[in-house]
Short mmCIF file of N, CA and C and ligand atoms in Angstrom, two decimals:
data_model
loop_
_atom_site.label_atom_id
_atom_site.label_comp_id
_atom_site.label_asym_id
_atom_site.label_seq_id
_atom_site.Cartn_x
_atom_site.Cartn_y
_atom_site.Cartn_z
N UNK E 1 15.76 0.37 -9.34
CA UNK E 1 14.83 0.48 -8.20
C UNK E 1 13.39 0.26 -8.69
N UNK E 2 12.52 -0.58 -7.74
CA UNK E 2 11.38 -1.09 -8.46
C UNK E 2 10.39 -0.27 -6.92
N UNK E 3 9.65 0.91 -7.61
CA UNK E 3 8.77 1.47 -6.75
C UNK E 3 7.59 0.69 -6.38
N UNK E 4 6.79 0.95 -5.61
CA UNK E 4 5.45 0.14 -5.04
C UNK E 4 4.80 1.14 -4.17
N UNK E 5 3.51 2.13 -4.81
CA UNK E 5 2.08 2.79 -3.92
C UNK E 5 1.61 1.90 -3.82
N UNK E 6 1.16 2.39 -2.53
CA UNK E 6 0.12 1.97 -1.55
C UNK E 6 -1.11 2.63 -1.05
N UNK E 7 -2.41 2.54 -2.00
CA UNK E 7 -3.41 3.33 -1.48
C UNK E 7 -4.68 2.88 -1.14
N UNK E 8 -5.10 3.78 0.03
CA UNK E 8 -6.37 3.85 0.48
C UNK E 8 -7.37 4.88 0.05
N UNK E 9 -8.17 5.15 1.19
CA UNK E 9 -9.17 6.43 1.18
C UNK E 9 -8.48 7.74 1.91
N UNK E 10 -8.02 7.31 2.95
CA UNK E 10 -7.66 8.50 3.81
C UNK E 10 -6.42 9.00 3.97
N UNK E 11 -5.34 7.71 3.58
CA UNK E 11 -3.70 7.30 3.62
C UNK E 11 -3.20 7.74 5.09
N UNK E 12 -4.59 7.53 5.95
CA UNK E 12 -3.88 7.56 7.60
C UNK E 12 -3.80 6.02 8.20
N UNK E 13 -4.44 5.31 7.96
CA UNK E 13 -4.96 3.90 8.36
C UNK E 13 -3.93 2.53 7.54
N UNK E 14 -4.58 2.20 6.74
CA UNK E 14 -4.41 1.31 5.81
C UNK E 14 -3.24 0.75 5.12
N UNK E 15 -3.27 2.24 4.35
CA UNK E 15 -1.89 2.64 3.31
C UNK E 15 -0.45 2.87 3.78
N UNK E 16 -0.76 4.07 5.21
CA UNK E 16 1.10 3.65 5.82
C UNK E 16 1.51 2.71 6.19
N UNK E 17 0.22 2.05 7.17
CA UNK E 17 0.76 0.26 7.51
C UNK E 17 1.42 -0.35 6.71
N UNK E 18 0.89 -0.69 5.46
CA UNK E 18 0.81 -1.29 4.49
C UNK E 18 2.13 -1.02 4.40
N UNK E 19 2.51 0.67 3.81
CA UNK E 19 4.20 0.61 3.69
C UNK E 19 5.30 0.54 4.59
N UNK E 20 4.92 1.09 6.08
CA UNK E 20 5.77 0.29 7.00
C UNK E 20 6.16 -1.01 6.98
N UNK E 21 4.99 -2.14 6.87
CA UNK E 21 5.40 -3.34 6.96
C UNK E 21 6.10 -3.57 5.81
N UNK E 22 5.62 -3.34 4.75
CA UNK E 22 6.72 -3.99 3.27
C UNK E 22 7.93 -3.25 3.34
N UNK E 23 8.15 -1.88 3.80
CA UNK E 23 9.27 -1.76 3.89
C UNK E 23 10.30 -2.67 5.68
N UNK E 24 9.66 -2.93 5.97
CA UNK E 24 10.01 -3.65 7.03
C UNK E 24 10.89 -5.18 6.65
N UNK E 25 9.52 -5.68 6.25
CA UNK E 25 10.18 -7.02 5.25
C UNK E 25 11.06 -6.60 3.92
N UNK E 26 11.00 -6.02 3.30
CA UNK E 26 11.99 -5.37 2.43
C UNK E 26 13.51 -5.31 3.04
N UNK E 27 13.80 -4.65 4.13
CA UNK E 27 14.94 -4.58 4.66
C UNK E 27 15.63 -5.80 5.19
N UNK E 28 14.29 -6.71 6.07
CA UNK E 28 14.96 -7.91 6.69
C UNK E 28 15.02 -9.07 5.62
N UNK E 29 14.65 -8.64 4.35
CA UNK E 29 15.51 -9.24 3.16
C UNK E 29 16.61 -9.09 2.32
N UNK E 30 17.09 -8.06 2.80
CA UNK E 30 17.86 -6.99 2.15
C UNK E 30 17.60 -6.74 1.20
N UNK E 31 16.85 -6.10 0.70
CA UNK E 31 16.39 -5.94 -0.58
C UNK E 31 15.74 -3.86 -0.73
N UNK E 32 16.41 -3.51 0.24
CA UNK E 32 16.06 -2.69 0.13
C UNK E 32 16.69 -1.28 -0.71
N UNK E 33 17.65 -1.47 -1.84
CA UNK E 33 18.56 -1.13 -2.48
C UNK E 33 17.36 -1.41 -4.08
N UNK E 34 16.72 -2.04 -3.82
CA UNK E 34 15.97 -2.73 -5.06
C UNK E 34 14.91 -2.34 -5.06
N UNK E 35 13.87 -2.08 -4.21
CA UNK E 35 12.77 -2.00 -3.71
C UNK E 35 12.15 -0.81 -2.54
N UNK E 36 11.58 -0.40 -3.13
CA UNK E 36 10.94 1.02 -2.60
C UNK E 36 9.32 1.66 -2.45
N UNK E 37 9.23 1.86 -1.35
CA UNK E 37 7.95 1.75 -1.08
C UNK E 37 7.05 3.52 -1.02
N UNK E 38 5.82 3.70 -1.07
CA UNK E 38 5.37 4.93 -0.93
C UNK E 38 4.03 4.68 -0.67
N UNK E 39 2.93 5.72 0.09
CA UNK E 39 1.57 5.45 -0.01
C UNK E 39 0.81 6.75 -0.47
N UNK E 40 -0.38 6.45 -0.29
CA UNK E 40 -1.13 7.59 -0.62
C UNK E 40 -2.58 7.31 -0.77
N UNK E 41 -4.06 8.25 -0.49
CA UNK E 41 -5.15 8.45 -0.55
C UNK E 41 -5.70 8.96 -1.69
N UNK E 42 -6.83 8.32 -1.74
CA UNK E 42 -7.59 8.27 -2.90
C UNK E 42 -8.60 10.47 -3.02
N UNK E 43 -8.60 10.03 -1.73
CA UNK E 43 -9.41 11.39 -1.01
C UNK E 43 -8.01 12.69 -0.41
N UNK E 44 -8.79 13.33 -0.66
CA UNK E 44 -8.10 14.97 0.11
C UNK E 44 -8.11 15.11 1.64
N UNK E 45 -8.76 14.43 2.14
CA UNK E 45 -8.90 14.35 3.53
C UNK E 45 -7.62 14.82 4.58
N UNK E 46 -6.82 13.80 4.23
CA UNK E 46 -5.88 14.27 5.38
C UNK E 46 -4.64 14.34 5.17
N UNK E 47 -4.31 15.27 3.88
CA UNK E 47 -2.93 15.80 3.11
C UNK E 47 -2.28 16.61 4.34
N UNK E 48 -0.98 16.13 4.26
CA UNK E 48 -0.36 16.60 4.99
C UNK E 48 -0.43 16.03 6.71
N UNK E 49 -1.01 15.39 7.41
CA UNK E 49 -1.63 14.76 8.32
C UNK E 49 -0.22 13.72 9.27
N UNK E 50 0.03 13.43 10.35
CA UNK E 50 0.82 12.12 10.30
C UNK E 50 -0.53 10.83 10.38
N UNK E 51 0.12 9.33 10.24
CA UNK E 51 -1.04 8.49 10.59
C UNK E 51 -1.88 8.88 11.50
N UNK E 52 -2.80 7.85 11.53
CA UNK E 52 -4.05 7.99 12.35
C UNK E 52 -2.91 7.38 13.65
N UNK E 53 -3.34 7.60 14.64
CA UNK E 53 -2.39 7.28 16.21
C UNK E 53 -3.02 6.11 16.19
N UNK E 54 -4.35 5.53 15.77
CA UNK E 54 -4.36 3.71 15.44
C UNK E 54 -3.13 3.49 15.32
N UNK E 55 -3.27 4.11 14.18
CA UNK E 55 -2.25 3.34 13.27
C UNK E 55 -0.68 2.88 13.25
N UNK E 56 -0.35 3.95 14.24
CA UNK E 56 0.96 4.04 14.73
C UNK E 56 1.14 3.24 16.35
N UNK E 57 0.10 3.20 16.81
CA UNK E 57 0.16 2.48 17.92
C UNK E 57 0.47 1.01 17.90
N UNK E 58 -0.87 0.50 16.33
CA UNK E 58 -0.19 -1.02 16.16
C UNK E 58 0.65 -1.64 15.45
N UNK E 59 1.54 -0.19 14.42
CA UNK E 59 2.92 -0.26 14.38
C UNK E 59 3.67 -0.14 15.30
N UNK E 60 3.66 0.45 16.36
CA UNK E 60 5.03 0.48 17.25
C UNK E 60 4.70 -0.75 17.80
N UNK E 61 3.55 -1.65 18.10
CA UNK E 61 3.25 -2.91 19.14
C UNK E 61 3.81 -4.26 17.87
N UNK E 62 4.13 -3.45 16.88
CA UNK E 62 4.89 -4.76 16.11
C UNK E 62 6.25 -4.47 15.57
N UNK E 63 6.73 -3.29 16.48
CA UNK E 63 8.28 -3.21 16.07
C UNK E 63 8.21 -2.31 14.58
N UNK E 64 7.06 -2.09 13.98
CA UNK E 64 6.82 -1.23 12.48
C UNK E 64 7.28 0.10 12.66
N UNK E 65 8.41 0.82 11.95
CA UNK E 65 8.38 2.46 12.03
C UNK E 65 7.12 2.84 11.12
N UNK E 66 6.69 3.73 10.81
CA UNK E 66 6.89 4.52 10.28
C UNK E 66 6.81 5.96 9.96
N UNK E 67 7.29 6.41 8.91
CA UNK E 67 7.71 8.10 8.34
C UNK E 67 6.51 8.26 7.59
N UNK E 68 5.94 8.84 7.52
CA UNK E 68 4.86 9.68 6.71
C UNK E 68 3.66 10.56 6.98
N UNK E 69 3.85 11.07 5.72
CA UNK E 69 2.39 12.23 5.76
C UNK E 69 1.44 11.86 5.24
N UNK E 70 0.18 12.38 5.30
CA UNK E 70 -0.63 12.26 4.45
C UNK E 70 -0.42 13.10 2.73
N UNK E 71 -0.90 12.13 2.07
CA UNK E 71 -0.88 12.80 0.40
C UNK E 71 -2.13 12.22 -0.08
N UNK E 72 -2.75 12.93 -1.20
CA UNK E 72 -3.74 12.66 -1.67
C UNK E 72 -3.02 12.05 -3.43
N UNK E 73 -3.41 10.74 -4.05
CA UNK E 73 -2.65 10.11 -4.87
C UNK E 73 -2.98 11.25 -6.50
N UNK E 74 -1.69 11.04 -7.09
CA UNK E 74 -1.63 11.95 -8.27
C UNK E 74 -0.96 11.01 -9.63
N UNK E 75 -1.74 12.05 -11.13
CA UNK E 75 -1.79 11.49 -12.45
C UNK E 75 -0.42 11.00 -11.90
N UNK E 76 1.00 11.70 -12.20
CA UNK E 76 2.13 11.64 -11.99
C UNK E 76 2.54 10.47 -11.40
N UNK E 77 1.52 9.41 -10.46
CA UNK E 77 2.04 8.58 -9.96
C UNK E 77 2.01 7.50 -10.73
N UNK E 78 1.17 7.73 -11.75
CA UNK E 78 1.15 6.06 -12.68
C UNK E 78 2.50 6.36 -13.87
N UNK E 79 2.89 7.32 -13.63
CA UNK E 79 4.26 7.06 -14.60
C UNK E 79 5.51 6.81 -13.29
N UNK E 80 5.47 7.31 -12.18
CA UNK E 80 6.45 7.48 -10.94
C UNK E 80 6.64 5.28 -10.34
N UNK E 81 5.64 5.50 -10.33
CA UNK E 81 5.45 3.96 -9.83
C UNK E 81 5.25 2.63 -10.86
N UNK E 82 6.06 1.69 -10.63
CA UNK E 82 5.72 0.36 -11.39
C UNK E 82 4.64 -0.13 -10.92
N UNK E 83 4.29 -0.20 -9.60
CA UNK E 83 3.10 -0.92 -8.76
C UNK E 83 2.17 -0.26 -8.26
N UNK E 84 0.84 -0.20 -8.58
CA UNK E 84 -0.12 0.83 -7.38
C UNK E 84 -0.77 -0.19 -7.27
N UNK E 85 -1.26 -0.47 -5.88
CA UNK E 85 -2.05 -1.73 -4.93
C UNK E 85 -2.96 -1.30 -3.98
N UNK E 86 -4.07 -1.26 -4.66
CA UNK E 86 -5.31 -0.80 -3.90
C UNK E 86 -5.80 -1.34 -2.66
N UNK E 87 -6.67 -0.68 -1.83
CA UNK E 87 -6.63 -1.69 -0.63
C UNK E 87 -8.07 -2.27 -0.93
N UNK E 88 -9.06 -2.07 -1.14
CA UNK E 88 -10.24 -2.17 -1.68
C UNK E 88 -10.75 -1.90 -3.37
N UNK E 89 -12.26 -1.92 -3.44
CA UNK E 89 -12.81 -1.96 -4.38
C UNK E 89 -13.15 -0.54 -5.07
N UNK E 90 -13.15 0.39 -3.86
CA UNK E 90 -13.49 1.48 -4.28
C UNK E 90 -12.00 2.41 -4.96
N UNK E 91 -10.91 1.75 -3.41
CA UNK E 91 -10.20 2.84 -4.25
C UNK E 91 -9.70 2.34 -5.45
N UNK E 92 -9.76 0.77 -6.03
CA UNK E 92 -9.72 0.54 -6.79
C UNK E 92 -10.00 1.10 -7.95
N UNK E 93 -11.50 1.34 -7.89
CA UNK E 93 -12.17 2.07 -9.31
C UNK E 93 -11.24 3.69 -9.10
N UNK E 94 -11.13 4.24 -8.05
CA UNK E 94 -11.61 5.65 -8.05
C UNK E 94 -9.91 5.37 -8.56
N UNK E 95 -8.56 5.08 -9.07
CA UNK E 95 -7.62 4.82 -9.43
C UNK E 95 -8.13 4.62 -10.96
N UNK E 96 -8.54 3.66 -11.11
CA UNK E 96 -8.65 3.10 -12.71
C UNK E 96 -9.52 4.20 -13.12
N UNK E 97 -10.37 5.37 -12.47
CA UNK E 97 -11.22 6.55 -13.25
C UNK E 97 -9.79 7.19 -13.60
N UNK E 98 -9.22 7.76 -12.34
CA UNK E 98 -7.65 8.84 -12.34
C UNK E 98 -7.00 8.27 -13.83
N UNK E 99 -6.78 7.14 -13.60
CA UNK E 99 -5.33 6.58 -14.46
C UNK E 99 -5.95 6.93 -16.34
N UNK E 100 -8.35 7.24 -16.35
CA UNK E 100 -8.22 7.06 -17.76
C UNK E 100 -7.42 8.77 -17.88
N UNK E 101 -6.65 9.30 -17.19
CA UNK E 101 -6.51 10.71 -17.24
C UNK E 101 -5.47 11.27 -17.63
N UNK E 102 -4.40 9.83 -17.74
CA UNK E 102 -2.92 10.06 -17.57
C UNK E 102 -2.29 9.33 -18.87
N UNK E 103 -1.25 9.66 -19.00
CA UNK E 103 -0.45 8.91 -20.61
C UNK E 103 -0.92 7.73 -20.53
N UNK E 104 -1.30 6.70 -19.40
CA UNK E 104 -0.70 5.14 -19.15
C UNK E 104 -2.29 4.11 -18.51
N UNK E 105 -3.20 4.89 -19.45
CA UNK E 105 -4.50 4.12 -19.15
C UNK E 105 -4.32 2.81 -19.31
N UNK E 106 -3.60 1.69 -19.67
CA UNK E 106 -3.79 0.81 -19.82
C UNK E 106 -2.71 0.17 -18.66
N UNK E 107 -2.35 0.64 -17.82
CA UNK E 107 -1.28 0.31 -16.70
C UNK E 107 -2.47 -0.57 -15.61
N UNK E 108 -1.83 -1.87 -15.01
CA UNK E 108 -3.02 -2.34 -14.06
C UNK E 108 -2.80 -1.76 -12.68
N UNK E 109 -3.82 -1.43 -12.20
CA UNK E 109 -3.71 -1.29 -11.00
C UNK E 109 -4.28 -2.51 -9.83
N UNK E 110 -3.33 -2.84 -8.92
CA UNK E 110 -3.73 -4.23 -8.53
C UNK E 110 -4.59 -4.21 -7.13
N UNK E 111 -5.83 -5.21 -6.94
CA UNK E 111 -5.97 -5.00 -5.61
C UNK E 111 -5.36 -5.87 -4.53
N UNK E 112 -4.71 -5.32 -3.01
CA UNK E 112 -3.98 -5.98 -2.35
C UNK E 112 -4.04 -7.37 -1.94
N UNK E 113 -5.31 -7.75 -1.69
CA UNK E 113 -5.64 -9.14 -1.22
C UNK E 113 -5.61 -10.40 -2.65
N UNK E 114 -5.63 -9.74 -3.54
CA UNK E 114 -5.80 -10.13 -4.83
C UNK E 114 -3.73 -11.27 -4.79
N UNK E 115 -3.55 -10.89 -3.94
CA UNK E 115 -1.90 -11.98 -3.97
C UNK E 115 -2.01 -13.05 -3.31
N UNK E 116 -3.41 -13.14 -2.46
CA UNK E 116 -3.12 -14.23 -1.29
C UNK E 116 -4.29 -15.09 -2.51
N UNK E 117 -3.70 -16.33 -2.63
CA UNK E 117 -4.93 -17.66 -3.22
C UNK E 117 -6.04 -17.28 -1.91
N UNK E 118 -7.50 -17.38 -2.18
CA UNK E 118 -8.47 -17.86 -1.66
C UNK E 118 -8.83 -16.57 -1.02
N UNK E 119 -8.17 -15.21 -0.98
CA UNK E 119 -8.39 -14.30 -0.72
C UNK E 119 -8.86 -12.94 -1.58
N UNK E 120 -9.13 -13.76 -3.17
CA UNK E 120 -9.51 -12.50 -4.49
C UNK E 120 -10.84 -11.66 -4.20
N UNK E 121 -10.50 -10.29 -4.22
CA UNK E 121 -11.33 -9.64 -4.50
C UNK E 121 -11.52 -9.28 -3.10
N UNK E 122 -11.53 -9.72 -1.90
CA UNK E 122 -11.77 -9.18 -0.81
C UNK E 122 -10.68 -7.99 -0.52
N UNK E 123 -11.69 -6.99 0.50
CA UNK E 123 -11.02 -6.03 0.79
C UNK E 123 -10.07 -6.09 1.89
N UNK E 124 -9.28 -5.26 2.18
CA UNK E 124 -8.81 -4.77 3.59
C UNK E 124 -9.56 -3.91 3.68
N UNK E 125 -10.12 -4.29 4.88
CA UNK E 125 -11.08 -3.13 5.91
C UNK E 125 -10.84 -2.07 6.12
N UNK E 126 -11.51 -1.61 5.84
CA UNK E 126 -11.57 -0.06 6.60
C UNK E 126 -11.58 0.11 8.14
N UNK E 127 -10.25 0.29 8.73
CA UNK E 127 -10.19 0.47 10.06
C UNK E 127 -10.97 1.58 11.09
N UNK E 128 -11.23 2.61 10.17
CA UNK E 128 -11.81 3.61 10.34
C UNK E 128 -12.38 4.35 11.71
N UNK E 129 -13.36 3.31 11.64
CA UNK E 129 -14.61 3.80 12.79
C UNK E 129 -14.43 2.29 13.65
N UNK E 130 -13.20 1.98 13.39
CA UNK E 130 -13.34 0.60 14.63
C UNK E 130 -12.03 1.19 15.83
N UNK E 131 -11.77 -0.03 16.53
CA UNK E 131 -11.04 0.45 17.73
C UNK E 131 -9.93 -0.21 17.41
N UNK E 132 -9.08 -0.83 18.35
CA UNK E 132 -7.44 -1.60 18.10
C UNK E 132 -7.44 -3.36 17.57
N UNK E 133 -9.08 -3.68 18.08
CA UNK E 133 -9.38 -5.16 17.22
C UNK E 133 -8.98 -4.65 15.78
N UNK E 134 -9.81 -3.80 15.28
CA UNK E 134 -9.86 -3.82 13.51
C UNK E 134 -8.46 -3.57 13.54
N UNK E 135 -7.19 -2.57 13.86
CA UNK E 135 -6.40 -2.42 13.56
C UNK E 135 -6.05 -3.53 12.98
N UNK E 136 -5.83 -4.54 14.76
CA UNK E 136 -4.92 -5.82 14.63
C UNK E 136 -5.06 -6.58 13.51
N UNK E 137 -6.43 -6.54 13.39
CA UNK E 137 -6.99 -7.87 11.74
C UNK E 137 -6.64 -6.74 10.55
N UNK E 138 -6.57 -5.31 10.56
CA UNK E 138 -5.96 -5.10 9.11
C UNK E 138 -4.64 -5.44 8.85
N UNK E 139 -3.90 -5.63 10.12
CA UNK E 139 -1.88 -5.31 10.33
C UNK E 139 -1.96 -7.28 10.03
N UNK E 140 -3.19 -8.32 10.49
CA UNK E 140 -2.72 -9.40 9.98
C UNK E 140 -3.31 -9.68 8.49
N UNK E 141 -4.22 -8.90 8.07
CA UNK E 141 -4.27 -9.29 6.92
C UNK E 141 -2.95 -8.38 5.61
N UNK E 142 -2.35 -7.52 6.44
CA UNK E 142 -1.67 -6.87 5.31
C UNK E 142 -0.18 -7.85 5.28
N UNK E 143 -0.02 -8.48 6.36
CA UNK E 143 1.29 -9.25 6.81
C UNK E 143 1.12 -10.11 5.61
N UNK E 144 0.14 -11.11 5.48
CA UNK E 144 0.09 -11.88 5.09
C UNK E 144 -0.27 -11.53 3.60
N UNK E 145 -1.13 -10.03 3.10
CA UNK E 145 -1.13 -10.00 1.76
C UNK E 145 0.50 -9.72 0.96
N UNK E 146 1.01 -9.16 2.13
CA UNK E 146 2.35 -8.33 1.19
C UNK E 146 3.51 -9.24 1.19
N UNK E 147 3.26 -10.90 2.14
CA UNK E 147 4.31 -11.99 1.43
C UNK E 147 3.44 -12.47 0.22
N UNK E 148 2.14 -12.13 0.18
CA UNK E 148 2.43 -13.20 -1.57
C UNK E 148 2.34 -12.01 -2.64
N UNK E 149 2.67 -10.81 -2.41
CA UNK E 149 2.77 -9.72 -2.82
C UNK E 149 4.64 -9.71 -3.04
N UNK E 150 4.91 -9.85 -2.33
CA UNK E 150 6.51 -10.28 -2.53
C UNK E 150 7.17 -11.05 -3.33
N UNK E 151 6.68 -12.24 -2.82
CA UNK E 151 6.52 -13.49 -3.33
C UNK E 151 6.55 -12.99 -5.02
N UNK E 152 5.17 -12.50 -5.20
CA UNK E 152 4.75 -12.16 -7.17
C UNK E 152 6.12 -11.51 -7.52
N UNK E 153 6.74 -10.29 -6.52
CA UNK E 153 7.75 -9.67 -7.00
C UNK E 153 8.99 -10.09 -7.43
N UNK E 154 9.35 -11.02 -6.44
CA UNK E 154 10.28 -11.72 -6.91
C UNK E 154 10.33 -12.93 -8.48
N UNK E 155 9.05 -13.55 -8.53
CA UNK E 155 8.51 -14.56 -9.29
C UNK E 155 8.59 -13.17 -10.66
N UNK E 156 7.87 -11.95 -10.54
CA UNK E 156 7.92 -11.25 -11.70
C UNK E 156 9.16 -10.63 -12.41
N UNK E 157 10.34 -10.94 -10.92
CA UNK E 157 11.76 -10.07 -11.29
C UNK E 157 13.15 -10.64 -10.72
N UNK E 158 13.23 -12.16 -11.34
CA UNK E 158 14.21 -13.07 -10.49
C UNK E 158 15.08 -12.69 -10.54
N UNK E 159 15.48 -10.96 -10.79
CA UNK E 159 16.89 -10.05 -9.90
C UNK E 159 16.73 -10.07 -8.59
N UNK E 160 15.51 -10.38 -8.21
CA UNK E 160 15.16 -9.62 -7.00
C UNK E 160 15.53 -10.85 -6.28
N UNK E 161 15.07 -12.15 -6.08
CA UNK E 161 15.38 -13.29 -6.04
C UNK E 161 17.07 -13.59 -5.45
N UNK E 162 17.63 -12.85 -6.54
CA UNK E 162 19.42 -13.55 -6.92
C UNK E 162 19.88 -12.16 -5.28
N UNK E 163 19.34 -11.17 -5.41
CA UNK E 163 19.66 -9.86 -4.52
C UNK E 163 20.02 -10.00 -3.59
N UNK E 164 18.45 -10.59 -2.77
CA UNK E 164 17.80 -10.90 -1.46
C UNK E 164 19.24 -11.46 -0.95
N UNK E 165 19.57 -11.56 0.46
CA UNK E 165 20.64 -11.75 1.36
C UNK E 165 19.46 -13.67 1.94
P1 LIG I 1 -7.73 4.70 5.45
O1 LIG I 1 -8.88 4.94 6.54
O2 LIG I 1 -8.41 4.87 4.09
O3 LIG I 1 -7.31 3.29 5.71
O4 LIG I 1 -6.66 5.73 5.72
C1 LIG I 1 -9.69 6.07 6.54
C2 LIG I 1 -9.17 7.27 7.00
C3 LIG I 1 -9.97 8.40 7.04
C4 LIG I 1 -11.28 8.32 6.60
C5 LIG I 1 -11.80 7.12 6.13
C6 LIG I 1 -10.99 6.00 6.08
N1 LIG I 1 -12.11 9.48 6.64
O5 LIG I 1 -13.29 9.37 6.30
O6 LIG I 1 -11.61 10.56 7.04
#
C-alpha cells in the first residue's frame, strides 16, 4: 500500500477535496487496494472539525464523498506516509521546518501543482474567504493537478500501472 497526505492550512477546504477526489479517481481505477489517501493541516485550527460546508457542497455537486475530520499534520507522518503534497508555498515551508524535526529530514515534500507542466510553483488557492466561484476553480485545479500526480505515480511505480483495471 502506497500512502499519499494531503495538506493545507486549515484541512477544511483544500486538503479533503484534494483527498476525496484522488480517492475518487483511485477507485474508478481500481487501484484502490494499492493506494491510499489521507489529509491534514499545517495549523491547529480546526482539529477535529468536519469540512468547511464549501467544501462539501462542491463535493457532493461533483458526485465527491467525503469522510473526514479535521487533524493538525504530525512528526509521525513523514515516516507513516510515502507522499506529503503541499497545497501551497507556505504550507510547504511550514512542512520542510516540521520534517527538520523528525528521523527523515531529507524526505521531499512535494508541492501539488508542481505535477501539472506549465503549472510549477503555483499555488492552489486558498478558498477561504471566497464564495462557491473559488471553490469551483480549486475542485478544477485539484482535478487536473492529481491526474499528473497519478500519472508520476504510476510512471514512479509501474506495479501500479500493471494493477489498474
Ligand atoms: P484550507 O483553508 O487551508 O484550504 O483548509 C483554510 C481553512 C481555514 C482557515 C484558513 C484557510 N482559517 O484561517 O481558519
Amino acid at each position: 500500500m502506497i500512502k499519499v497526505l494531503f495538506v493545507c492550512l486549515g484541512n477544511i477546504c483544500r486538503s479533503p477535496l484534494a483527498e476525496g477526489i484522488f480517492n475518487a479517481k483511485v477507485k474508478s481505477m481500481g487501484l484502490d487496494k494499492h493506494l491510499q489517501s489521507d489529509s491534514a493541516g499545517t495549523s491547529d485550527y480546526h482539529i477535529g472539525e468536519l469540512p468547511d460546508e464549501r467544501t462539501l457542497s462542491c463535493a457532493k455537486r461533483k458526485g465527491i464523498a467525503i469522510q473526514h475530520r479535521g487533524r493538525q499534520v504530525h512528526r509521525t507522518d513523514f515516516r507513516d506516509f510515502a507522499y506529503i503534497v503541499a497545497m501551497d508555498e507556505h504550507n510547504l515551508k511550514n512542512l520542510n521546518q516540521l520534517k527538520e524535526k523528525t528521523p527523515h529530514p531529507t524526505k521531499e515534500v512535494y508541492l501539488m501543482r508542481n505535477f501539472v507542466a506549465g503549472s510549477t510553483g503555483l499555488p492552489v488557492p486558498d478558498p477561504y474567504y471566497g464564495g462557491e466561484k473559488e471553490f469551483e476553480e480549486v475542485y478544477a485545479i485539484l482535478d487536473e493537478a492529481l491526474d499528473g500526480f497519478l500519472n508520476h505515480l504510476k510512471e514512479a511505480h509501474p506495479q501500479l500501472a500493471e494493477k489498474g483495471k
